[in-house]
mmCIF file of C-alpha atoms in Angstrom:
data_model
loop_
_atom_site.group_PDB
_atom_site.id
_atom_site.type_symbol
_atom_site.label_atom_id
_atom_site.label_comp_id
_atom_site.label_asym_id
_atom_site.label_seq_id
_atom_site.Cartn_x
_atom_site.Cartn_y
_atom_site.Cartn_z
ATOM 1 C CA MET A 13 -59.548 27.143 -79.005
ATOM 2 C CA ILE A 14 -58.381 26.813 -82.688
ATOM 3 C CA GLY A 15 -58.671 30.443 -82.896
ATOM 4 C CA SER A 16 -56.398 31.463 -79.963
ATOM 5 C CA VAL A 17 -53.897 28.680 -81.292
ATOM 6 C CA THR A 18 -53.882 29.954 -84.821
ATOM 7 C CA TYR A 19 -53.623 33.373 -83.755
ATOM 8 C CA GLU A 20 -50.853 32.732 -81.436
ATOM 9 C CA ALA A 21 -49.030 30.518 -83.548
ATOM 10 C CA GLY A 22 -49.171 32.814 -86.811
ATOM 11 C CA GLY A 23 -51.509 36.005 -86.181
ATOM 12 C CA TRP A 24 -54.546 36.758 -87.797
ATOM 13 C CA THR A 25 -53.253 35.346 -91.465
ATOM 14 C CA ALA A 26 -52.817 31.847 -89.743
ATOM 15 C CA SER A 27 -56.329 32.023 -88.129
ATOM 16 C CA ALA A 28 -58.028 33.393 -91.598
ATOM 17 C CA LEU A 29 -56.180 30.618 -93.533
ATOM 18 C CA ALA A 30 -57.390 28.002 -91.155
ATOM 19 C CA GLY A 31 -61.141 29.357 -91.497
ATOM 20 C CA ALA A 32 -60.814 29.524 -95.106
ATOM 21 C CA ALA A 33 -59.259 25.939 -95.009
ATOM 22 C CA ILE A 34 -62.588 24.539 -92.986
ATOM 23 C CA GLY A 35 -64.920 26.395 -95.745
ATOM 24 C CA GLY A 36 -62.855 24.703 -98.446
ATOM 25 C CA VAL A 37 -63.159 21.337 -96.806
ATOM 26 C CA ALA A 38 -66.828 21.968 -96.482
ATOM 27 C CA THR A 39 -67.376 23.089 -100.162
ATOM 28 C CA LEU A 40 -65.187 20.128 -101.540
ATOM 29 C CA ALA A 41 -67.419 17.868 -99.391
ATOM 30 C CA PHE A 42 -70.443 19.499 -100.890
ATOM 31 C CA LEU A 43 -69.455 19.265 -104.433
ATOM 32 C CA LEU A 44 -67.687 15.763 -104.367
ATOM 33 C CA PHE A 45 -69.965 13.706 -101.876
ATOM 34 C CA ASP A 46 -73.459 15.590 -101.406
ATOM 35 C CA ARG A 47 -74.643 13.289 -104.566
ATOM 36 C CA GLY A 48 -78.169 15.249 -104.521
ATOM 37 C CA ALA A 49 -78.727 15.159 -100.679
ATOM 38 C CA SER A 50 -79.288 18.817 -100.896
ATOM 39 C CA ILE A 51 -81.768 19.103 -103.582
ATOM 40 C CA ALA A 52 -85.151 20.130 -102.119
ATOM 41 C CA ARG A 53 -87.813 17.462 -102.661
ATOM 42 C CA MET B 21 -104.713 32.181 -78.773
ATOM 43 C CA THR B 22 -105.131 28.571 -77.296
ATOM 44 C CA SER B 23 -105.369 26.847 -80.702
ATOM 45 C CA THR B 24 -104.105 23.440 -81.371
ATOM 46 C CA ALA B 25 -101.786 22.365 -84.132
ATOM 47 C CA ALA B 26 -101.786 18.717 -83.883
ATOM 48 C CA GLU B 27 -99.705 17.883 -86.935
ATOM 49 C CA SER B 28 -101.452 19.865 -89.716
ATOM 50 C CA PRO B 29 -100.007 23.743 -89.959
ATOM 51 C CA VAL B 30 -101.774 26.649 -89.199
ATOM 52 C CA ASP B 31 -101.159 29.988 -90.863
ATOM 53 C CA ILE B 32 -98.467 31.271 -88.626
ATOM 54 C CA SER B 33 -98.853 35.153 -88.150
ATOM 55 C CA PRO B 34 -95.954 37.672 -88.691
ATOM 56 C CA VAL B 35 -96.184 38.727 -84.966
ATOM 57 C CA MET B 36 -95.967 35.357 -83.715
ATOM 58 C CA ILE B 37 -93.040 34.343 -85.905
ATOM 59 C CA LEU B 38 -91.298 38.123 -84.510
ATOM 60 C CA LEU B 39 -92.497 36.548 -80.948
ATOM 61 C CA MET B 40 -90.509 33.347 -81.684
ATOM 62 C CA ALA B 41 -87.501 34.842 -82.823
ATOM 63 C CA VAL B 42 -86.997 37.204 -80.026
ATOM 64 C CA ALA B 43 -87.907 34.191 -77.413
ATOM 65 C CA CYS B 44 -85.091 32.220 -79.237
ATOM 66 C CA GLY B 45 -82.476 35.094 -78.891
ATOM 67 C CA VAL B 46 -83.329 35.842 -75.129
ATOM 68 C CA ILE B 47 -82.962 32.070 -74.414
ATOM 69 C CA VAL B 48 -79.803 31.477 -75.948
ATOM 70 C CA ALA B 49 -78.116 34.934 -74.852
ATOM 71 C CA ASN B 50 -78.432 33.516 -71.295
ATOM 72 C CA LEU B 51 -75.695 30.748 -72.272
ATOM 73 C CA TYR B 52 -73.035 33.598 -72.756
ATOM 74 C CA TYR B 53 -73.997 36.227 -69.797
ATOM 75 C CA ALA B 54 -71.948 34.555 -67.345
ATOM 76 C CA GLN B 55 -68.717 33.980 -69.278
ATOM 77 C CA THR B 56 -68.922 37.509 -70.119
ATOM 78 C CA LEU B 57 -69.129 38.752 -66.622
ATOM 79 C CA ILE B 58 -66.657 36.198 -65.067
ATOM 80 C CA ASP B 59 -63.924 38.824 -64.071
ATOM 81 C CA VAL B 60 -66.387 40.598 -62.038
ATOM 82 C CA ILE B 61 -68.152 37.824 -60.886
ATOM 83 C CA GLY B 62 -65.083 35.181 -59.730
ATOM 84 C CA PRO B 63 -63.633 37.387 -57.082
ATOM 85 C CA GLU B 64 -67.039 38.024 -55.347
ATOM 86 C CA ILE B 65 -67.848 34.434 -55.095
ATOM 87 C CA GLY B 66 -64.678 33.180 -54.263
ATOM 88 C CA LEU B 67 -63.972 31.461 -57.889
ATOM 89 C CA SER B 68 -60.430 31.029 -58.678
ATOM 90 C CA PRO B 69 -59.219 32.159 -61.954
ATOM 91 C CA SER B 70 -58.043 28.415 -63.002
ATOM 92 C CA VAL B 71 -61.854 27.282 -62.090
ATOM 93 C CA ALA B 72 -63.480 30.162 -63.756
ATOM 94 C CA GLY B 73 -63.062 28.620 -67.295
ATOM 95 C CA LEU B 74 -65.317 25.693 -65.891
ATOM 96 C CA ILE B 75 -68.254 28.474 -66.502
ATOM 97 C CA THR B 76 -67.969 28.227 -70.082
ATOM 98 C CA THR B 77 -67.068 24.416 -70.119
ATOM 99 C CA LEU B 78 -70.267 23.675 -67.717
ATOM 100 C CA THR B 79 -72.871 25.873 -69.539
ATOM 101 C CA GLN B 80 -71.940 24.451 -72.661
ATOM 102 C CA LEU B 81 -71.759 20.771 -71.515
ATOM 103 C CA GLY B 82 -75.446 21.650 -70.265
ATOM 104 C CA TYR B 83 -76.375 22.867 -73.460
ATOM 105 C CA GLY B 84 -75.323 20.199 -75.326
ATOM 106 C CA ALA B 85 -76.606 17.445 -72.825
ATOM 107 C CA GLY B 86 -79.982 19.199 -73.218
ATOM 108 C CA LEU B 87 -79.875 19.212 -77.118
ATOM 109 C CA PHE B 88 -79.689 15.611 -77.410
ATOM 110 C CA LEU B 89 -81.940 14.721 -73.983
ATOM 111 C CA ILE B 90 -84.429 17.471 -74.028
ATOM 112 C CA VAL B 91 -84.899 18.374 -77.946
ATOM 113 C CA PRO B 92 -86.322 14.988 -79.276
ATOM 114 C CA LEU B 93 -89.083 15.426 -76.640
ATOM 115 C CA ALA B 94 -90.607 17.325 -79.159
ATOM 116 C CA ASP B 95 -91.790 14.208 -80.632
ATOM 117 C CA LEU B 96 -93.389 12.863 -77.538
ATOM 118 C CA PHE B 97 -94.973 15.793 -75.363
ATOM 119 C CA GLU B 98 -96.760 18.813 -76.046
ATOM 120 C CA ASN B 99 -94.292 21.253 -77.532
ATOM 121 C CA ARG B 100 -95.303 24.566 -76.024
ATOM 122 C CA ARG B 101 -95.186 23.076 -72.406
ATOM 123 C CA ILE B 102 -91.660 21.746 -73.194
ATOM 124 C CA VAL B 103 -90.600 25.330 -74.315
ATOM 125 C CA LEU B 104 -92.179 26.969 -71.478
ATOM 126 C CA THR B 105 -90.998 24.313 -69.053
ATOM 127 C CA SER B 106 -86.992 25.122 -70.422
ATOM 128 C CA ILE B 107 -87.934 28.730 -70.007
ATOM 129 C CA ALA B 108 -88.926 28.237 -66.230
ATOM 130 C CA ALA B 109 -85.827 26.188 -65.707
ATOM 131 C CA THR B 110 -83.587 29.051 -67.560
ATOM 132 C CA MET B 111 -85.095 31.723 -65.386
ATOM 133 C CA PHE B 112 -84.549 29.757 -61.993
ATOM 134 C CA GLY B 113 -81.056 29.091 -63.119
ATOM 135 C CA CYS B 114 -80.776 33.068 -63.726
ATOM 136 C CA ILE B 115 -82.204 33.778 -60.173
ATOM 137 C CA ALA B 116 -79.909 31.035 -58.748
ATOM 138 C CA ILE B 117 -76.803 32.752 -60.030
ATOM 139 C CA ALA B 118 -78.002 35.986 -59.057
ATOM 140 C CA LEU B 119 -78.352 34.701 -55.516
ATOM 141 C CA SER B 120 -75.223 32.687 -55.345
ATOM 142 C CA ASN B 121 -72.371 33.431 -52.709
ATOM 143 C CA GLY B 122 -70.402 30.125 -53.509
ATOM 144 C CA PRO B 123 -68.654 28.396 -56.386
ATOM 145 C CA THR B 124 -70.570 25.585 -56.275
ATOM 146 C CA SER B 125 -74.217 27.015 -56.153
ATOM 147 C CA PHE B 126 -72.967 29.112 -58.910
ATOM 148 C CA LEU B 127 -71.811 26.312 -61.139
ATOM 149 C CA VAL B 128 -74.670 24.171 -60.857
ATOM 150 C CA ALA B 129 -77.095 27.197 -61.649
ATOM 151 C CA SER B 130 -74.791 27.769 -64.802
ATOM 152 C CA VAL B 131 -75.459 24.304 -65.805
ATOM 153 C CA LEU B 132 -79.296 24.472 -65.274
ATOM 154 C CA THR B 133 -79.238 27.525 -67.128
ATOM 155 C CA GLY B 134 -77.788 25.662 -69.928
ATOM 156 C CA VAL B 135 -79.618 22.969 -70.173
ATOM 157 C CA GLY B 136 -82.914 25.002 -69.973
ATOM 158 C CA ALA B 137 -81.557 27.215 -72.920
ATOM 159 C CA THR B 138 -82.434 23.940 -75.249
ATOM 160 C CA GLY B 139 -85.850 25.312 -75.320
ATOM 161 C CA ALA B 140 -84.820 27.711 -78.311
ATOM 162 C CA GLN B 141 -84.188 24.236 -80.382
ATOM 163 C CA VAL B 142 -87.495 23.226 -79.548
ATOM 164 C CA LEU B 143 -88.938 26.306 -80.903
ATOM 165 C CA VAL B 144 -87.413 26.191 -84.071
ATOM 166 C CA PRO B 145 -89.016 22.946 -85.435
ATOM 167 C CA LEU B 146 -92.146 24.119 -83.783
ATOM 168 C CA ALA B 147 -92.255 27.204 -85.854
ATOM 169 C CA SER B 148 -91.741 25.233 -88.839
ATOM 170 C CA HIS B 149 -94.672 22.957 -88.152
ATOM 171 C CA LEU B 150 -96.810 25.994 -87.718
ATOM 172 C CA ALA B 151 -95.683 27.135 -90.746
ATOM 173 C CA ALA B 152 -97.432 26.449 -94.178
ATOM 174 C CA SER B 153 -94.974 24.233 -96.380
ATOM 175 C CA GLU B 154 -94.383 27.037 -98.851
ATOM 176 C CA LYS B 155 -93.257 29.475 -96.169
ATOM 177 C CA GLN B 156 -91.571 27.065 -93.967
ATOM 178 C CA GLY B 157 -88.000 28.269 -95.173
ATOM 179 C CA ARG B 158 -88.276 31.844 -94.368
ATOM 180 C CA VAL B 159 -90.152 31.076 -91.097
ATOM 181 C CA VAL B 160 -87.485 29.076 -89.907
ATOM 182 C CA GLY B 161 -84.881 31.535 -91.272
ATOM 183 C CA THR B 162 -86.640 34.501 -89.364
ATOM 184 C CA VAL B 163 -86.631 32.629 -85.751
ATOM 185 C CA MET B 164 -83.018 31.519 -86.350
ATOM 186 C CA SER B 165 -81.949 35.050 -87.112
ATOM 187 C CA GLY B 166 -83.272 35.713 -83.768
ATOM 188 C CA LEU B 167 -81.246 33.173 -82.131
ATOM 189 C CA LEU B 168 -77.944 34.448 -83.943
ATOM 190 C CA PHE B 169 -78.881 38.102 -82.766
ATOM 191 C CA GLY B 170 -79.477 36.656 -78.947
ATOM 192 C CA ILE B 171 -75.633 35.080 -79.606
ATOM 193 C CA MET B 172 -74.048 38.108 -80.930
ATOM 194 C CA LEU B 173 -76.019 40.863 -78.786
ATOM 195 C CA SER B 174 -75.412 38.837 -75.377
ATOM 196 C CA ARG B 175 -72.184 40.163 -74.695
ATOM 197 C CA PRO B 176 -73.095 44.043 -75.205
ATOM 198 C CA ILE B 177 -75.961 43.785 -73.125
ATOM 199 C CA ALA B 178 -74.385 41.636 -70.286
ATOM 200 C CA ASN B 179 -71.495 44.262 -70.141
ATOM 201 C CA PHE B 180 -74.147 47.308 -70.521
ATOM 202 C CA LEU B 181 -76.474 45.801 -67.772
ATOM 203 C CA ALA B 182 -73.603 44.832 -65.262
ATOM 204 C CA GLY B 183 -72.291 48.295 -65.622
ATOM 205 C CA SER B 184 -75.421 50.053 -64.965
ATOM 206 C CA VAL B 185 -77.089 47.993 -62.380
ATOM 207 C CA GLY B 186 -74.372 45.256 -61.601
ATOM 208 C CA TRP B 187 -74.032 41.652 -62.310
ATOM 209 C CA ARG B 188 -76.510 40.115 -60.021
ATOM 210 C CA ALA B 189 -79.220 42.230 -60.999
ATOM 211 C CA THR B 190 -78.073 41.422 -64.846
ATOM 212 C CA PHE B 191 -79.406 37.937 -64.296
ATOM 213 C CA ILE B 192 -82.338 39.052 -62.548
ATOM 214 C CA VAL B 193 -83.254 41.380 -65.495
ATOM 215 C CA SER B 194 -82.675 38.234 -67.846
ATOM 216 C CA ALA B 195 -84.908 36.221 -65.540
ATOM 217 C CA VAL B 196 -87.538 38.806 -65.836
ATOM 218 C CA VAL B 197 -87.375 38.836 -69.411
ATOM 219 C CA MET B 198 -87.587 35.212 -69.521
ATOM 220 C CA ALA B 199 -90.826 35.345 -67.477
ATOM 221 C CA MET B 200 -92.331 38.011 -69.877
ATOM 222 C CA VAL B 201 -91.516 35.868 -72.885
ATOM 223 C CA GLY B 202 -92.962 32.744 -71.176
ATOM 224 C CA VAL B 203 -96.151 34.378 -70.531
ATOM 225 C CA ALA B 204 -96.321 36.084 -73.863
ATOM 226 C CA LEU B 205 -95.707 32.506 -75.602
ATOM 227 C CA LEU B 206 -98.430 31.020 -73.259
ATOM 228 C CA ALA B 207 -101.045 33.762 -74.447
ATOM 229 C CA ALA B 208 -100.105 33.603 -78.136
ATOM 230 C CA CYS B 209 -98.417 30.603 -79.044
ATOM 231 C CA PRO B 210 -100.457 27.577 -80.363
ATOM 232 C CA GLN B 211 -100.203 24.244 -78.737
ATOM 233 C CA ARG B 212 -98.530 21.350 -80.897
ATOM 234 C CA LYS B 213 -99.319 17.718 -79.690
ATOM 235 C CA PRO B 214 -97.296 14.803 -81.394
ATOM 236 C CA LYS B 215 -98.624 11.563 -82.285
ATOM 237 C CA GLY B 216 -96.300 10.379 -79.444
ATOM 238 C CA GLY B 217 -96.490 6.948 -78.652
ATOM 239 C CA MET B 218 -92.877 6.031 -77.846
ATOM 240 C CA ARG B 219 -91.044 5.654 -74.763
ATOM 241 C CA TYR B 220 -88.400 8.085 -73.776
ATOM 242 C CA ARG B 221 -85.251 5.480 -74.287
ATOM 243 C CA ASP B 222 -86.659 4.548 -77.778
ATOM 244 C CA VAL B 223 -86.947 8.347 -78.572
ATOM 245 C CA LEU B 224 -83.162 8.662 -77.653
ATOM 246 C CA ALA B 225 -82.479 5.660 -79.444
ATOM 247 C CA SER B 226 -84.337 6.904 -82.667
ATOM 248 C CA THR B 227 -82.578 10.030 -82.484
ATOM 249 C CA PHE B 228 -79.034 8.302 -83.156
ATOM 250 C CA ASP B 229 -81.389 6.605 -85.874
ATOM 251 C CA GLN B 230 -82.071 9.647 -87.705
ATOM 252 C CA LEU B 231 -78.132 9.920 -88.604
ATOM 253 C CA VAL B 232 -78.235 6.612 -89.724
ATOM 254 C CA LYS B 233 -81.319 6.785 -91.439
ATOM 255 C CA HIS B 234 -81.159 9.783 -93.429
ATOM 256 C CA ARG B 235 -78.305 10.791 -95.467
ATOM 257 C CA VAL B 236 -79.052 14.451 -95.929
ATOM 258 C CA VAL B 237 -78.947 14.659 -91.945
ATOM 259 C CA ARG B 238 -75.345 13.352 -92.069
ATOM 260 C CA MET B 239 -74.195 15.417 -94.747
ATOM 261 C CA ARG B 240 -75.930 18.632 -93.259
ATOM 262 C CA ALA B 241 -74.713 18.174 -89.758
ATOM 263 C CA PHE B 242 -71.092 17.541 -91.288
ATOM 264 C CA TYR B 243 -71.526 20.819 -93.357
ATOM 265 C CA GLN B 244 -72.828 22.950 -90.640
ATOM 266 C CA ALA B 245 -70.427 21.531 -87.844
ATOM 267 C CA ALA B 246 -67.481 22.782 -90.303
ATOM 268 C CA MET B 247 -69.340 26.240 -90.663
ATOM 269 C CA PHE B 248 -70.167 26.545 -87.089
ATOM 270 C CA ALA B 249 -66.515 25.754 -86.321
ATOM 271 C CA ALA B 250 -65.208 28.318 -88.759
ATOM 272 C CA PHE B 251 -67.598 30.514 -87.131
ATOM 273 C CA ASN B 252 -66.181 29.684 -83.500
ATOM 274 C CA LEU B 253 -62.441 30.359 -84.868
ATOM 275 C CA PHE B 254 -63.384 33.820 -86.488
ATOM 276 C CA TRP B 255 -65.068 35.002 -83.331
ATOM 277 C CA THR B 256 -62.304 33.969 -81.289
ATOM 278 C CA ALA B 257 -59.493 35.403 -83.333
ATOM 279 C CA ALA B 258 -60.986 38.340 -84.620
ATOM 280 C CA PRO B 259 -61.012 40.302 -81.377
ATOM 281 C CA LEU B 260 -57.253 39.308 -81.075
ATOM 282 C CA ALA B 261 -57.068 41.222 -84.481
ATOM 283 C CA LEU B 262 -59.039 44.067 -83.506
ATOM 284 C CA ILE B 263 -56.549 44.254 -80.271
ATOM 285 C CA HIS B 264 -53.397 43.813 -81.973
ATOM 286 C CA GLU B 265 -54.071 44.948 -85.404
ATOM 287 C CA PHE B 266 -56.473 47.804 -84.993
ATOM 288 C CA HIS B 267 -55.630 48.693 -81.282
ATOM 289 C CA LEU B 268 -59.680 48.898 -80.297
ATOM 290 C CA GLY B 269 -60.525 48.358 -76.789
ATOM 291 C CA HIS B 270 -63.640 46.557 -75.191
ATOM 292 C CA ALA B 271 -66.256 49.048 -76.564
ATOM 293 C CA GLY B 272 -64.610 49.033 -80.253
ATOM 294 C CA ILE B 273 -64.932 45.098 -80.030
ATOM 295 C CA GLY B 274 -68.457 45.264 -78.908
ATOM 296 C CA ALA B 275 -69.261 47.406 -81.807
ATOM 297 C CA PHE B 276 -67.871 45.177 -83.833
ATOM 298 C CA ALA B 277 -69.853 42.424 -82.569
ATOM 299 C CA LEU B 278 -72.869 44.643 -83.070
ATOM 300 C CA ALA B 279 -72.307 45.075 -86.772
ATOM 301 C CA GLY B 280 -71.384 41.111 -87.237
ATOM 302 C CA ALA B 281 -74.950 40.480 -86.001
ATOM 303 C CA GLY B 282 -76.062 42.223 -89.258
ATOM 304 C CA GLY B 283 -75.066 38.959 -90.795
ATOM 305 C CA ALA B 284 -78.170 37.361 -89.074
ATOM 306 C CA LEU B 285 -80.170 39.391 -91.747
ATOM 307 C CA ALA B 286 -79.168 36.458 -94.378
ATOM 308 C CA ALA B 287 -81.716 34.164 -92.570
ATOM 309 C CA PRO B 288 -84.616 35.171 -94.053
ATOM 310 C CA ILE B 289 -83.073 35.377 -97.785
ATOM 311 C CA ALA B 290 -81.652 31.824 -97.249
ATOM 312 C CA GLY B 291 -85.228 30.703 -96.148
ATOM 313 C CA TRP B 292 -86.851 32.457 -99.164
ATOM 314 C CA MET B 293 -84.484 30.699 -101.341
ATOM 315 C CA ALA B 294 -85.109 27.238 -99.705
ATOM 316 C CA ASP B 295 -88.749 27.587 -100.120
ATOM 317 C CA ARG B 296 -88.013 28.307 -103.916
ATOM 318 C CA ARG B 297 -86.323 24.943 -104.060
ATOM 319 C CA LEU B 298 -83.094 26.678 -104.301
ATOM 320 C CA THR B 299 -81.577 24.991 -101.727
ATOM 321 C CA ARG B 300 -78.088 23.558 -103.701
ATOM 322 C CA PRO B 301 -77.341 27.256 -104.868
ATOM 323 C CA ALA B 302 -77.813 28.490 -101.640
ATOM 324 C CA SER B 303 -75.813 25.937 -99.928
ATOM 325 C CA LEU B 304 -72.956 26.907 -102.373
ATOM 326 C CA ILE B 305 -73.341 30.573 -102.011
ATOM 327 C CA GLY B 306 -72.669 30.171 -98.024
ATOM 328 C CA MET B 307 -69.965 27.707 -98.295
ATOM 329 C CA ILE B 308 -68.067 29.778 -101.265
ATOM 330 C CA GLY B 309 -68.864 33.070 -98.938
ATOM 331 C CA LEU B 310 -67.563 31.679 -95.945
ATOM 332 C CA THR B 311 -64.380 30.591 -97.481
ATOM 333 C CA ALA B 312 -63.847 34.028 -99.482
ATOM 334 C CA GLY B 313 -64.691 35.937 -96.655
ATOM 335 C CA PHE B 314 -61.776 34.287 -94.718
ATOM 336 C CA LEU B 315 -59.548 35.012 -97.448
ATOM 337 C CA LEU B 316 -60.921 38.710 -97.958
ATOM 338 C CA ALA B 317 -60.736 39.332 -94.172
ATOM 339 C CA ASP B 318 -56.775 38.650 -94.321
ATOM 340 C CA TRP B 319 -56.498 40.982 -96.669
ATOM 341 C CA THR B 320 -58.438 43.709 -95.079
ATOM 342 C CA VAL B 321 -56.679 42.973 -92.226
ATOM 343 C CA ALA B 322 -53.208 43.536 -93.925
ATOM 344 C CA ALA B 323 -54.720 46.134 -95.520
ATOM 345 C CA GLY B 324 -55.655 47.998 -92.255
ATOM 346 C CA SER B 325 -59.061 48.397 -93.275
ATOM 347 C CA LEU B 326 -61.537 48.226 -90.326
ATOM 348 C CA ILE B 327 -64.327 48.959 -92.528
ATOM 349 C CA GLY B 328 -63.755 46.083 -94.744
ATOM 350 C CA PHE B 329 -62.903 43.850 -91.824
ATOM 351 C CA THR B 330 -66.278 44.290 -90.078
ATOM 352 C CA ILE B 331 -67.847 43.699 -93.998
ATOM 353 C CA MET B 332 -66.116 40.609 -93.873
ATOM 354 C CA ALA B 333 -67.690 39.909 -90.559
ATOM 355 C CA VAL B 334 -71.144 40.172 -91.840
ATOM 356 C CA LEU B 335 -70.284 38.142 -94.418
ATOM 357 C CA ILE B 336 -69.235 35.267 -92.526
ATOM 358 C CA ASP B 337 -72.008 35.306 -90.347
ATOM 359 C CA GLY B 338 -74.258 35.230 -93.368
ATOM 360 C CA ALA B 339 -72.712 32.393 -94.849
ATOM 361 C CA VAL B 340 -72.955 30.273 -91.713
ATOM 362 C CA GLN B 341 -76.875 31.322 -91.620
ATOM 363 C CA MET B 342 -77.349 30.833 -95.277
ATOM 364 C CA SER B 343 -75.946 27.126 -94.729
ATOM 365 C CA GLN B 344 -77.938 26.756 -91.438
ATOM 366 C CA ILE B 345 -81.461 27.799 -92.588
ATOM 367 C CA THR B 346 -80.977 25.727 -95.933
ATOM 368 C CA GLY B 347 -80.003 22.596 -93.997
ATOM 369 C CA GLN B 348 -82.900 22.891 -91.496
ATOM 370 C CA LYS B 349 -85.398 23.518 -94.625
ATOM 371 C CA LEU B 350 -84.024 20.011 -96.010
ATOM 372 C CA ILE B 351 -84.061 18.142 -92.649
ATOM 373 C CA PHE B 352 -87.320 19.434 -91.911
ATOM 374 C CA SER B 353 -89.025 18.294 -95.056
ATOM 375 C CA LEU B 354 -88.038 14.653 -94.324
ATOM 376 C CA ASP B 355 -90.182 13.372 -91.671
ATOM 377 C CA PRO B 356 -92.976 15.373 -89.738
ATOM 378 C CA HIS B 357 -93.251 13.026 -87.031
ATOM 379 C CA ALA B 358 -89.476 12.898 -86.329
ATOM 380 C CA ARG B 359 -88.780 16.668 -86.773
ATOM 381 C CA GLY B 360 -87.588 16.801 -83.062
ATOM 382 C CA ARG B 361 -85.521 13.988 -83.332
ATOM 383 C CA ILE B 362 -83.934 14.721 -86.604
ATOM 384 C CA ASN B 363 -83.432 18.561 -85.336
ATOM 385 C CA ALA B 364 -81.543 17.215 -82.219
ATOM 386 C CA ALA B 365 -79.539 14.870 -84.310
ATOM 387 C CA TYR B 366 -78.661 17.802 -86.247
ATOM 388 C CA VAL B 367 -77.819 20.440 -84.090
ATOM 389 C CA THR B 368 -75.901 18.021 -81.212
ATOM 390 C CA VAL B 369 -73.419 17.064 -83.778
ATOM 391 C CA MET B 370 -72.938 20.637 -85.074
ATOM 392 C CA PHE B 371 -72.762 21.756 -81.616
ATOM 393 C CA LEU B 372 -70.395 19.280 -80.151
ATOM 394 C CA VAL B 373 -67.831 19.418 -83.208
ATOM 395 C CA GLY B 374 -68.053 23.349 -83.252
ATOM 396 C CA ILE B 375 -67.776 23.870 -79.848
ATOM 397 C CA GLY B 376 -64.934 21.131 -79.662
ATOM 398 C CA VAL B 377 -63.015 23.118 -82.521
ATOM 399 C CA GLY B 378 -63.289 26.788 -81.234
ATOM 400 C CA ASP B 379 -64.615 29.073 -78.841
ATOM 401 C CA ARG B 380 -67.418 31.459 -79.462
ATOM 402 C CA ILE B 381 -67.385 34.955 -78.733
ATOM 403 C CA GLY B 382 -66.626 34.505 -75.191
ATOM 404 C CA HIS B 383 -63.090 35.677 -75.862
ATOM 405 C CA LEU B 384 -64.482 39.269 -77.083
#
């Protein structure tokens, strides 16, 4: 859905920026809140 | 082989890993055949265009329900039997679709196919149970790469078969392939009998509890939900860019999807890193790779580079796999007796959020 919506709103650039933003949020959450959860035991 | 892996791993053979990867791919591919061929199927069975979208929704709802209701059964019943039962359900769903003459029977069969396809998510933790601990990451990575190949190749396969033998025969072919995979698993896949001793409703309640109990499950489910949502976004918007920016037709878009499936090859690499406790760098590589892939994909489209755009598709798919395999390696190492429920909690959150945000490659 969001892929179609963003493309219709602003072409490929809008979709690409939305995808990069999602990746950025995941990366930030990982760096700020993971607190060692992803370290193999 | 009829050996039983109670709770201790046996040394899983490369052939068995390959069989499980192929099984995951052919099972999951069934989720996407009907939505790919809906333009052909709809008029023949009297399905109006406004209702045709229900095919995707119902199949995915069936899959989502199966993830929560069936995958936790891996902690309760013998695992191979669950997989074979789900394969049988998918097979009957395919046959019912092929024989459908009206919208109702077609949609019911689509739901059955969706529910049955969750057997793939029982196979993944089963593969990890059968592997020695130092090889679990690579084994899960290889099996999961089969699952991603199945998703990515489902569209071109459906189009090719429907063009060659018709849409009804496409589902019959799929049912035959499912039967062959089922027989192969029956002959070669070891059984695994979990400790069990729980009631079904307690197992379902305990599936929720895994999210509360284990912080790593919550965090990895969140990361992977975001990665899967971005994956869906890419494979919904990229075909539109290919049509409008690169003027490609269906064949060109299919070739692009085939090339993008190459990202699945990152899965065994992620597994190898996870087996060496490099889970944190592997996670970062996946997340930063996804972000960079989208930014560079914008640049490649603006520059009119189809090759560059294709490489970014491979990078994005590979990044999603990197995060997925690392996450599953981490959560599978928590509690072997609750692995089915932990995987169910993880994939249910990932799937529902990811699907809620975007469509997959159904718009190719």
